[in-house]
C-alpha positions as YAML, in Angstrom:
chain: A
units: angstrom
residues:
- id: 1
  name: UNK
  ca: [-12.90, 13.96, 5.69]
- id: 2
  name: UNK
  ca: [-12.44, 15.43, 9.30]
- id: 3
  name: UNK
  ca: [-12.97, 12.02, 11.43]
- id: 4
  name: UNK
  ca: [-13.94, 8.39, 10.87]
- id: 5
  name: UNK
  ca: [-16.53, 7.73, 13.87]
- id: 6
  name: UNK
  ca: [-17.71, 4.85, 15.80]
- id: 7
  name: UNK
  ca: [-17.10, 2.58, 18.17]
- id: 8
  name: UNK
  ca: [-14.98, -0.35, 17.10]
- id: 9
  name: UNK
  ca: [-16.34, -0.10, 13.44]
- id: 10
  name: UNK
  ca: [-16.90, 2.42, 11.20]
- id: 11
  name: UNK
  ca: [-20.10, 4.16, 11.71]
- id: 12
  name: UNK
  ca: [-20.13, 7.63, 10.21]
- id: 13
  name: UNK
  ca: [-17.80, 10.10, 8.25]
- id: 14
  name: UNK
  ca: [-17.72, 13.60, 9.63]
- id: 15
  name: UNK
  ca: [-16.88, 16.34, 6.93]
- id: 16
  name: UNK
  ca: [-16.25, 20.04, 7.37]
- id: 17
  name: UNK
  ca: [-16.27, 22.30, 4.44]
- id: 18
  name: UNK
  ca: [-12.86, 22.68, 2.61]
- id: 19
  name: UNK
  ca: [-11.59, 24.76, 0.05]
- id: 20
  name: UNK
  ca: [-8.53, 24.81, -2.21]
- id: 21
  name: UNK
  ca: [-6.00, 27.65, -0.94]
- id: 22
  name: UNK
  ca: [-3.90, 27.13, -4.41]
- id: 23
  name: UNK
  ca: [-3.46, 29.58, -7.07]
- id: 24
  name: UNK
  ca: [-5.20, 27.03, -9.74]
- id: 25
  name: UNK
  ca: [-7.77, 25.36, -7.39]
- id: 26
  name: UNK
  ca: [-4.61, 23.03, -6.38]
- id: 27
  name: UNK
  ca: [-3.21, 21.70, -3.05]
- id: 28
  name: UNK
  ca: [-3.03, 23.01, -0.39]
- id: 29
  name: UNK
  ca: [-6.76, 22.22, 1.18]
- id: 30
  name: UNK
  ca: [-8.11, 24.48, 4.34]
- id: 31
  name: UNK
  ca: [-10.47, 22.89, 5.99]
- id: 32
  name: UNK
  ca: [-13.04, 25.39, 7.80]
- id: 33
  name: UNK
  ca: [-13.37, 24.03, 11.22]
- id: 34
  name: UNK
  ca: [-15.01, 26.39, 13.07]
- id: 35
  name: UNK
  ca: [-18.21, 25.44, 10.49]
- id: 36
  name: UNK
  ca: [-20.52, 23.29, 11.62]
- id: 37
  name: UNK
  ca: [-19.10, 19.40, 10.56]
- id: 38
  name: UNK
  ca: [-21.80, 17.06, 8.72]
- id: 39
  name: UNK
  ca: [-22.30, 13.33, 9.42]
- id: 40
  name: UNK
  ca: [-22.60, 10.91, 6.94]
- id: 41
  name: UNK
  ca: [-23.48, 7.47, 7.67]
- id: 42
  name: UNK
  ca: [-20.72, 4.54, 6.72]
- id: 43
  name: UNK
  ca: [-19.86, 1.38, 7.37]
- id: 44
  name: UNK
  ca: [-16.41, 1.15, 5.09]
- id: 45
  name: UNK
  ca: [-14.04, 3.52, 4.38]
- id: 46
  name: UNK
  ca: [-11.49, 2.90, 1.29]
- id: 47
  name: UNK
  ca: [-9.11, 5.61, 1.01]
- id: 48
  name: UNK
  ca: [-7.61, 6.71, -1.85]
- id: 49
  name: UNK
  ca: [-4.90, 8.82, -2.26]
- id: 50
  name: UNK
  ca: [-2.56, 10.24, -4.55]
- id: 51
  name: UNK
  ca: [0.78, 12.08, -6.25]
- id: 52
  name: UNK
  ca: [3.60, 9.79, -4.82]
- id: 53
  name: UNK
  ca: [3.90, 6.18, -3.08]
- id: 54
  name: UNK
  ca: [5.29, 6.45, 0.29]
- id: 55
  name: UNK
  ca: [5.32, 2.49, 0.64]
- id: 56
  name: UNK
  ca: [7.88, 2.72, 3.71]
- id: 57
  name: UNK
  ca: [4.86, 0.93, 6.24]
- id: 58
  name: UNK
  ca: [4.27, -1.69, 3.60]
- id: 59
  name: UNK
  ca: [5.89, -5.44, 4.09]
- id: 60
  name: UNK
  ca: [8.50, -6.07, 1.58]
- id: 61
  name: UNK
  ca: [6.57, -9.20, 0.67]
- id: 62
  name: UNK
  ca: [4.19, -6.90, -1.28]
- id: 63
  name: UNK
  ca: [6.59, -4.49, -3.02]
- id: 64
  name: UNK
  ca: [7.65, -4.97, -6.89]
- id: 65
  name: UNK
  ca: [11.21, -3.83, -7.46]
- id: 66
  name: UNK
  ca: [10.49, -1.27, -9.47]
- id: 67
  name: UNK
  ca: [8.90, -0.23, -5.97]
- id: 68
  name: UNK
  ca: [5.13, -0.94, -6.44]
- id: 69
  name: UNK
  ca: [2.82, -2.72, -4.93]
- id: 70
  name: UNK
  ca: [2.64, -6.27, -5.77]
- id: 71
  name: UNK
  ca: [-0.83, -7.64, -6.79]
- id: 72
  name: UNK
  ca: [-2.54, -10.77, -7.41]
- id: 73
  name: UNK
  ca: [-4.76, -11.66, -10.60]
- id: 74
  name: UNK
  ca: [-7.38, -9.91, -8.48]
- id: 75
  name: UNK
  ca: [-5.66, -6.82, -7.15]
- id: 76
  name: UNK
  ca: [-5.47, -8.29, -3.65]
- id: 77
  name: UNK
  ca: [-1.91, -8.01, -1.70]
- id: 78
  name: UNK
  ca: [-0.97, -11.64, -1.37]
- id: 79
  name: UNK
  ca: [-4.23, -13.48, -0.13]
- id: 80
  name: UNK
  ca: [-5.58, -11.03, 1.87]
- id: 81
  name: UNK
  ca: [-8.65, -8.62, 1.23]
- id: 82
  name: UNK
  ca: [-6.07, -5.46, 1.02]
- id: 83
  name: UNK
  ca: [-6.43, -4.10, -2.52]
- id: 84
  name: UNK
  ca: [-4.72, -2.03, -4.79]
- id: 85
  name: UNK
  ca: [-5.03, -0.14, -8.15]
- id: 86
  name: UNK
  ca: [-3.68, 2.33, -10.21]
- id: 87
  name: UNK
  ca: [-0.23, 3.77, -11.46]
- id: 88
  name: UNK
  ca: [0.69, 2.82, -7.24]
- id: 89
  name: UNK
  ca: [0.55, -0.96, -9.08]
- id: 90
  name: UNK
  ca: [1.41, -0.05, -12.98]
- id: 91
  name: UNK
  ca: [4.10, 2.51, -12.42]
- id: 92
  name: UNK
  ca: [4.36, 3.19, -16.43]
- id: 93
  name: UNK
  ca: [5.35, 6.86, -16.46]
- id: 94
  name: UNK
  ca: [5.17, 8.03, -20.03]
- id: 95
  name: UNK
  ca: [3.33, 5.30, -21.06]
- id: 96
  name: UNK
  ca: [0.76, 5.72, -23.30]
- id: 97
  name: UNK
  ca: [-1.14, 3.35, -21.93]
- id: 98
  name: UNK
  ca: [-0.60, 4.22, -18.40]
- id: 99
  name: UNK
  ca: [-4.43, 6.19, -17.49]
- id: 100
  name: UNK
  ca: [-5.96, 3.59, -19.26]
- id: 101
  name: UNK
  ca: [-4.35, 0.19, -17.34]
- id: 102
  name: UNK
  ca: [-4.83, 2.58, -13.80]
- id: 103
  name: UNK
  ca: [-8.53, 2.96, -14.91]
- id: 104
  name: UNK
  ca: [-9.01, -0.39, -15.86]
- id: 105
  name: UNK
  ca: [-7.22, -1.84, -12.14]
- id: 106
  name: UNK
  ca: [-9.69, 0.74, -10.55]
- id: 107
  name: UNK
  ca: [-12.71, -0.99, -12.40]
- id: 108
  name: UNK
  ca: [-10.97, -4.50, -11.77]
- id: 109
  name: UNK
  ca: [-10.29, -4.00, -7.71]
- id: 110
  name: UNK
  ca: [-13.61, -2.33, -7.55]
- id: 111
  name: UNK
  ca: [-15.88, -5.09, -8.87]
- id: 112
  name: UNK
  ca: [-13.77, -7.97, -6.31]
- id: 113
  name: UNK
  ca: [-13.97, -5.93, -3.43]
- id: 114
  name: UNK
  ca: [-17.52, -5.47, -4.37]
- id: 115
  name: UNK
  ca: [-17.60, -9.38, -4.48]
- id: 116
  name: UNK
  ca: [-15.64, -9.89, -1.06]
- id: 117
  name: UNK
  ca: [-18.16, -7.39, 0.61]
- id: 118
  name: UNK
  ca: [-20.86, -9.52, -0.57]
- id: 119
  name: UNK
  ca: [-19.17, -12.87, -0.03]
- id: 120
  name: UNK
  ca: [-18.92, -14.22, -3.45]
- id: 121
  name: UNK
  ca: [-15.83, -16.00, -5.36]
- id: 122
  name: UNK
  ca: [-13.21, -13.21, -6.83]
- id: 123
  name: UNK
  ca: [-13.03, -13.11, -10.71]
- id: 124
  name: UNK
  ca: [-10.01, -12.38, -12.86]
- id: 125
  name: UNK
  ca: [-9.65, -10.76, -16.15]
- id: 126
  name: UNK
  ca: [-12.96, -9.61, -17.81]
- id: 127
  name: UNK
  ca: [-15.45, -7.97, -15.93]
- id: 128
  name: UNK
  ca: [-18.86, -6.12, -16.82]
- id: 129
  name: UNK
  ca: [-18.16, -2.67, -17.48]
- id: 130
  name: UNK
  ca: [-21.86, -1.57, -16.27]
...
């Protein structure tokens, strides 16, 4: 992603074409700018990022301290719709269970943020899997 557009609210995602510049298709990313951008229509953007938590810009209210983020039975932050998911909140390294609780916050955080966008009650614990 080159830009997040609109005026107040998200409208549209504009994307140039990118490549990996590593040895082993790895980091670093160019991004061709002097292509022509696309536009993709949007109204939410949920960004998702990885490799290391730099939780620096995050209240200490929602910080575990083993220095992760601090969820509720829902994945929110506290009791707000902020959510979180993955080894940034399970922070098992070596655990053999590790990919499978970050996959199963994902799922979790994805199906209540489906239900906040929609306006319906947040679940805990089991959720369909389809």
């Amino acid at each position: 992603m080159t830009a997040v557009l609109g005026n107040g609210k998200v409208e549209a995602l504009q994307l140039h074409p990118a490549r990996f510049a590593g040895a082993i298709n790895a980091s670093p990313i160019v991004i061709d700018r002097e292509a022509k951008a696309e536009r993709f229509a949007a109204d939410n953007v949920i960004i998702a990022v990885g490799q290391r938590a730099s939780l620096g810009w995050l209240p200490d209210e929602f910080k575990t301290e083993r220095g992760t983020i601090r969820t509720d039975k829902f994945g929110r932050l506290g009791n707000t719709n902020i959510f979180a998911a993955g080894d940034v909140v399970q922070l098992v390294w070596g655990s053999r269970w590790m990919v499978v609780n970050a996959v199963g916050d994902g799922k979790r955080v994805a199906f209540n943020l489906d239900k906040v966008l929609r306006g319906e009650a947040l679940q805990p614990g089991r959720f369909p899997l389809t």
